[in-house]
PDB file of C-alpha atoms in Angstrom:
ATOM      1  CA  MET A   1      92.266 118.632  49.679  1.00 47.00           C
ATOM      2  CA  LYS A   2      91.490 115.386  47.903  1.00 51.00           C
ATOM      3  CA  CYS A   3      89.664 113.333  50.478  1.00 50.00           C
ATOM      4  CA  TYR A   4      86.291 111.895  49.674  1.00 52.00           C
ATOM      5  CA  ARG A   5      85.627 110.229  53.001  1.00 54.00           C
ATOM      6  CA  LEU A   6      85.563 111.820  56.443  1.00 51.00           C
ATOM      7  CA  VAL A   7      87.963 109.161  57.818  1.00 53.00           C
ATOM      8  CA  ASP A   8      90.589 110.336  55.315  1.00 55.00           C
ATOM      9  CA  VAL A   9      90.670 113.829  56.824  1.00 57.00           C
ATOM     10  CA  GLY A  10      93.737 114.225  58.956  1.00 63.00           C
ATOM     11  CA  ARG A  11      93.993 116.187  62.162  1.00 63.00           C
ATOM     12  CA  ARG A  12      95.569 119.213  60.422  1.00 64.00           C
ATOM     13  CA  GLU A  13      92.854 119.411  57.759  1.00 65.00           C
ATOM     14  CA  PHE A  14      90.175 119.032  60.410  1.00 60.00           C
ATOM     15  CA  LEU A  15      91.652 121.809  62.567  1.00 64.00           C
ATOM     16  CA  ARG A  16      92.221 124.063  59.520  1.00 66.00           C
ATOM     17  CA  GLY A  17      88.550 123.670  58.560  1.00 64.00           C
ATOM     18  CA  GLY A  18      87.482 124.475  62.115  1.00 63.00           C
ATOM     19  CA  LEU A  19      89.723 127.541  62.149  1.00 62.00           C
ATOM     20  CA  PHE A  20      88.197 128.877  58.918  1.00 58.00           C
ATOM     21  CA  GLY A  21      84.689 128.228  60.245  1.00 60.00           C
ATOM     22  CA  ALA A  22      85.427 130.033  63.511  1.00 62.00           C
ATOM     23  CA  ALA A  23      86.986 132.977  61.665  1.00 60.00           C
ATOM     24  CA  GLY A  24      83.932 133.256  59.433  1.00 59.00           C
ATOM     25  CA  ALA A  25      81.584 133.193  62.419  1.00 56.00           C
ATOM     26  CA  ALA A  26      83.642 135.851  64.209  1.00 56.00           C
ATOM     27  CA  ALA A  27      83.654 138.086  61.128  1.00 54.00           C
ATOM     28  CA  ALA A  28      79.881 137.765  60.822  1.00 51.00           C
ATOM     29  CA  THR A  29      79.373 138.962  64.403  1.00 48.00           C
ATOM     30  CA  VAL A  30      81.740 141.931  64.015  1.00 49.00           C
ATOM     31  CA  MET A  31      80.273 143.246  60.749  1.00 46.00           C
ATOM     32  CA  PRO A  32      77.985 146.226  61.462  1.00 44.00           C
ATOM     33  CA  ALA A  33      74.319 145.679  60.702  1.00 42.00           C
ATOM     34  CA  ALA A  34      72.665 148.175  58.352  1.00 41.00           C
ATOM     35  CA  SER A  35      69.742 148.404  60.775  1.00 41.00           C
ATOM     36  CA  ALA A  36      67.717 146.254  63.155  1.00 42.00           C
ATOM     37  CA  ARG A  37      65.464 145.508  60.172  1.00 42.00           C
ATOM     38  CA  ALA A  38      66.353 145.284  56.518  1.00 44.00           C
ATOM     39  CA  GLU A  39      64.354 148.327  55.487  1.00 47.00           C
ATOM     40  CA  GLY A  40      62.310 147.902  52.350  1.00 47.00           C
ATOM     41  CA  LEU A  41      63.345 144.342  51.492  1.00 50.00           C
ATOM     42  CA  ALA A  42      59.904 142.811  51.998  1.00 56.00           C
ATOM     43  CA  ARG A  43      57.873 146.027  52.138  1.00 60.00           C
ATOM     44  CA  VAL A  44      54.684 146.041  50.113  1.00 65.00           C
ATOM     45  CA  SER A  45      52.596 149.168  49.556  1.00 66.00           C
ATOM     46  CA  TYR A  46      48.843 148.910  50.001  1.00 77.00           C
ATOM     47  CA  PRO A  47      46.067 151.422  49.530  1.00 83.00           C
ATOM     48  CA  SER A  48      46.093 153.973  52.320  1.00 90.00           C
ATOM     49  CA  ASN A  49      43.727 153.068  55.162  1.00 94.00           C
ATOM     50  CA  ARG A  50      42.742 155.388  58.045  1.00 96.00           C
ATOM     51  CA  LEU A  51      43.226 153.634  61.384  1.00 97.00           C
ATOM     52  CA  ALA A  52      42.562 156.282  64.045  1.00 97.00           C
ATOM     53  CA  ASN A  53      43.417 159.803  65.188  1.00 98.00           C
ATOM     54  CA  ILE A  54      46.289 160.708  67.511  1.00 97.00           C
ATOM     55  CA  ALA A  55      43.702 161.991  69.998  1.00 96.00           C
ATOM     56  CA  ASP A  56      42.286 158.433  70.243  1.00 95.00           C
ATOM     57  CA  LEU A  57      45.552 157.005  71.601  1.00 97.00           C
ATOM     58  CA  LYS A  58      46.802 156.642  75.158  1.00 97.00           C
ATOM     59  CA  VAL A  59      50.241 155.335  76.130  1.00 97.00           C
ATOM     60  CA  ASP A  60      50.302 151.518  76.419  1.00 96.00           C
ATOM     61  CA  GLU A  61      46.609 151.111  75.567  1.00 97.00           C
ATOM     62  CA  PRO A  62      46.418 149.108  72.306  1.00 97.00           C
ATOM     63  CA  VAL A  63      43.793 149.992  69.698  1.00 98.00           C
ATOM     64  CA  GLU A  64      42.541 147.063  67.622  1.00 97.00           C
ATOM     65  CA  ILE A  65      42.775 147.615  63.865  1.00 98.00           C
ATOM     66  CA  ALA A  66      42.531 145.599  60.663  1.00 96.00           C
ATOM     67  CA  TYR A  67      45.077 146.161  57.912  1.00 94.00           C
ATOM     68  CA  PRO A  68      45.489 145.728  54.965  1.00 90.00           C
ATOM     69  CA  ASP A  69      42.037 144.099  54.894  1.00 89.00           C
ATOM     70  CA  PRO A  70      39.379 142.924  57.383  1.00 91.00           C
ATOM     71  CA  ASP A  71      40.984 139.448  57.564  1.00 90.00           C
ATOM     72  CA  SER A  72      44.258 140.826  58.937  1.00 93.00           C
ATOM     73  CA  PRO A  73      43.989 141.860  62.604  1.00 97.00           C
ATOM     74  CA  GLY A  74      46.484 144.310  63.986  1.00 97.00           C
ATOM     75  CA  VAL A  75      47.178 146.669  66.833  1.00 98.00           C
ATOM     76  CA  LEU A  76      48.010 150.384  66.956  1.00 98.00           C
ATOM     77  CA  LEU A  77      50.175 151.459  69.900  1.00 98.00           C
ATOM     78  CA  LYS A  78      51.442 154.675  71.465  1.00 98.00           C
ATOM     79  CA  LEU A  79      54.567 153.661  73.378  1.00 97.00           C
ATOM     80  CA  GLY A  80      55.501 156.952  75.056  1.00 96.00           C
ATOM     81  CA  LYS A  81      59.034 157.160  73.640  1.00 96.00           C
ATOM     82  CA  ALA A  82      60.555 157.355  70.164  1.00 97.00           C
ATOM     83  CA  VAL A  83      61.071 153.930  68.558  1.00 96.00           C
ATOM     84  CA  PRO A  84      62.171 152.567  65.162  1.00 92.00           C
ATOM     85  CA  GLY A  85      59.386 153.025  62.630  1.00 92.00           C
ATOM     86  CA  GLY A  86      57.465 155.256  65.049  1.00 96.00           C
ATOM     87  CA  VAL A  87      55.504 158.246  63.771  1.00 97.00           C
ATOM     88  CA  GLY A  88      53.772 161.238  65.313  1.00 96.00           C
ATOM     89  CA  PRO A  89      55.106 164.221  67.220  1.00 96.00           C
ATOM     90  CA  ASP A  90      56.955 161.939  69.669  1.00 96.00           C
ATOM     91  CA  GLY A  91      57.920 159.222  67.146  1.00 97.00           C
ATOM     92  CA  ASP A  92      56.195 156.680  69.402  1.00 98.00           C
ATOM     93  CA  ILE A  93      53.186 155.452  67.404  1.00 98.00           C
ATOM     94  CA  VAL A  94      53.549 152.015  65.775  1.00 98.00           C
ATOM     95  CA  ALA A  95      51.270 149.310  64.389  1.00 98.00           C
ATOM     96  CA  PHE A  96      51.781 145.569  63.940  1.00 98.00           C
ATOM     97  CA  SER A  97      49.976 142.512  62.681  1.00 97.00           C
ATOM     98  CA  ILE A  98      48.856 140.446  65.665  1.00 97.00           C
ATOM     99  CA  LEU A  99      48.977 137.127  63.810  1.00 96.00           C
ATOM    100  CA  CYS A 100      51.998 135.204  65.110  1.00 95.00           C
ATOM    101  CA  PRO A 101      54.293 134.492  62.161  1.00 94.00           C
ATOM    102  CA  HIS A 102      54.871 130.966  63.501  1.00 93.00           C
ATOM    103  CA  LYS A 103      51.344 129.473  63.502  1.00 93.00           C
ATOM    104  CA  GLY A 104      48.943 132.420  63.282  1.00 94.00           C
ATOM    105  CA  TRP A 105      47.818 132.577  66.913  1.00 95.00           C
ATOM    106  CA  LEU A 106      46.432 135.960  67.999  1.00 97.00           C
ATOM    107  CA  LEU A 107      49.029 137.894  69.982  1.00 97.00           C
ATOM    108  CA  THR A 108      48.296 139.866  73.141  1.00 97.00           C
ATOM    109  CA  TYR A 109      49.997 143.052  74.284  1.00 98.00           C
ATOM    110  CA  ASN A 110      51.949 143.178  77.555  1.00 97.00           C
ATOM    111  CA  ALA A 111      52.332 146.821  78.625  1.00 96.00           C
ATOM    112  CA  GLY A 112      54.847 145.863  81.339  1.00 95.00           C
ATOM    113  CA  ASP A 113      57.617 145.064  78.874  1.00 96.00           C
ATOM    114  CA  ARG A 114      55.960 146.376  75.691  1.00 97.00           C
ATOM    115  CA  THR A 115      55.874 143.036  73.910  1.00 97.00           C
ATOM    116  CA  LEU A 116      53.309 141.187  71.845  1.00 98.00           C
ATOM    117  CA  ASN A 117      53.071 137.594  73.089  1.00 97.00           C
ATOM    118  CA  CYS A 118      51.827 134.363  71.549  1.00 97.00           C
ATOM    119  CA  PRO A 119      49.739 132.053  73.744  1.00 96.00           C
ATOM    120  CA  GLY A 120      50.422 129.096  71.441  1.00 93.00           C
ATOM    121  CA  HIS A 121      54.172 128.523  71.514  1.00 92.00           C
ATOM    122  CA  TYR A 122      55.257 131.542  73.577  1.00 93.00           C
ATOM    123  CA  SER A 123      56.972 133.642  70.928  1.00 96.00           C
ATOM    124  CA  ARG A 124      57.538 137.244  72.062  1.00 97.00           C
ATOM    125  CA  PHE A 125      58.009 140.336  69.912  1.00 97.00           C
ATOM    126  CA  ASP A 126      59.511 143.633  71.086  1.00 98.00           C
ATOM    127  CA  CYS A 127      57.301 146.585  70.090  1.00 97.00           C
ATOM    128  CA  GLU A 128      60.081 149.064  70.902  1.00 97.00           C
ATOM    129  CA  ALA A 129      62.446 147.301  68.472  1.00 96.00           C
ATOM    130  CA  GLY A 130      60.237 147.195  65.387  1.00 95.00           C
ATOM    131  CA  GLY A 131      58.536 143.891  66.238  1.00 96.00           C
ATOM    132  CA  GLN A 132      61.789 141.980  66.568  1.00 96.00           C
ATOM    133  CA  GLN A 133      61.345 138.449  67.905  1.00 95.00           C
ATOM    134  CA  THR A 134      62.946 138.013  71.319  1.00 95.00           C
ATOM    135  CA  TRP A 135      61.805 134.498  72.239  1.00 93.00           C
ATOM    136  CA  GLY A 136      59.988 131.450  70.918  1.00 93.00           C
ATOM    137  CA  HIS A 137      59.404 129.348  67.825  1.00 91.00           C
ATOM    138  CA  ALA A 138      58.703 132.065  65.274  1.00 90.00           C
ATOM    139  CA  THR A 139      61.314 132.352  62.532  1.00 89.00           C
ATOM    140  CA  GLN A 140      60.649 135.924  61.462  1.00 91.00           C
ATOM    141  CA  ASN A 141      59.948 139.267  63.064  1.00 94.00           C
ATOM    142  CA  LEU A 142      56.438 140.601  63.432  1.00 95.00           C
ATOM    143  CA  PRO A 143      55.057 142.462  60.406  1.00 95.00           C
ATOM    144  CA  GLN A 144      55.083 146.192  61.143  1.00 96.00           C
ATOM    145  CA  PHE A 145      52.751 148.548  59.294  1.00 95.00           C
ATOM    146  CA  GLU A 146      54.154 151.690  57.720  1.00 95.00           C
ATOM    147  CA  LEU A 147      52.249 154.656  59.144  1.00 97.00           C
ATOM    148  CA  ARG A 148      51.641 158.239  58.062  1.00 96.00           C
ATOM    149  CA  ILE A 149      49.949 161.061  59.988  1.00 97.00           C
ATOM    150  CA  ASP A 150      48.185 163.923  58.217  1.00 97.00           C
ATOM    151  CA  ALA A 151      47.754 167.552  59.364  1.00 96.00           C
ATOM    152  CA  GLN A 152      44.521 166.707  61.249  1.00 97.00           C
ATOM    153  CA  GLY A 153      46.242 163.952  63.255  1.00 97.00           C
ATOM    154  CA  ASP A 154      44.623 161.072  61.356  1.00 98.00           C
ATOM    155  CA  ILE A 155      46.833 157.965  61.281  1.00 98.00           C
ATOM    156  CA  TYR A 156      47.015 155.991  58.025  1.00 97.00           C
ATOM    157  CA  ALA A 157      48.623 152.631  57.315  1.00 96.00           C
ATOM    158  CA  GLU A 158      50.252 152.376  53.883  1.00 93.00           C
ATOM    159  CA  GLY A 159      52.438 149.277  53.781  1.00 90.00           C
ATOM    160  CA  VAL A 160      53.758 146.183  55.542  1.00 91.00           C
ATOM    161  CA  ASP A 161      57.415 145.240  55.982  1.00 89.00           C
ATOM    162  CA  GLU A 162      57.120 141.458  56.510  1.00 85.00           C
ATOM    163  CA  LEU A 163      54.933 138.652  55.208  1.00 85.00           C
ATOM    164  CA  ILE A 164      51.607 138.452  57.057  1.00 90.00           C
ATOM    165  CA  TYR A 165      50.894 134.964  58.432  1.00 90.00           C
ATOM    166  CA  GLY A 166      48.806 132.689  56.229  1.00 85.00           C
ATOM    167  CA  ARG A 167      49.533 134.517  52.988  1.00 81.00           C
ATOM    168  CA  LEU A 168      51.706 133.352  50.146  1.00 74.00           C
ATOM    169  CA  SER A 169      52.418 136.993  49.344  1.00 70.00           C
ATOM    170  CA  ASN A 170      51.471 140.405  50.674  1.00 63.00           C
ATOM    171  CA  VAL A 171      49.622 141.223  47.470  1.00 61.00           C
ATOM    172  CA  LEU A 172      45.895 141.792  47.847  1.00 60.00           C
ATOM    173  CA  SER A 173      43.653 140.043  45.357  1.00 53.00           C
ATOM    174  CA  ALA A 174      41.698 142.366  43.084  1.00 46.00           C
TER     175      ALA A 174
END
């Protein structure tokens, strides 16, 4: 195709371009996703930090935490059913940053639909789907903390899978 101006594009070339675009979009929707989250792509390991004990948790009652440092508020949740990234005997314990990835507002937990919600611009994040954004202005999912539970039931955070709001990287300064 040798046109350099849009007015030089004929009807056939225009329709051919639209057909290729539609075929590409259809192929993208049919391709199977590796997972709901791209595991390990943005994950950063941090020093292990004890958050709580399994005995401290009750279903749908959030426990406030700070991870990976005191300037990074988060929440530890027991959801009552196995979820992606969940740990513990039931696979239902997860933790997330509660700084909205859009503008850093503090999120609040809604036990009714198990979402973390932003009061600023109304972004919503599904705690049962690994912090996936379901509504609003945010352009990334909620950072989820990688958890580990030891033999005594102590819960430790050891990494983050997304960029925490307000940071240029997930690397802690020394």
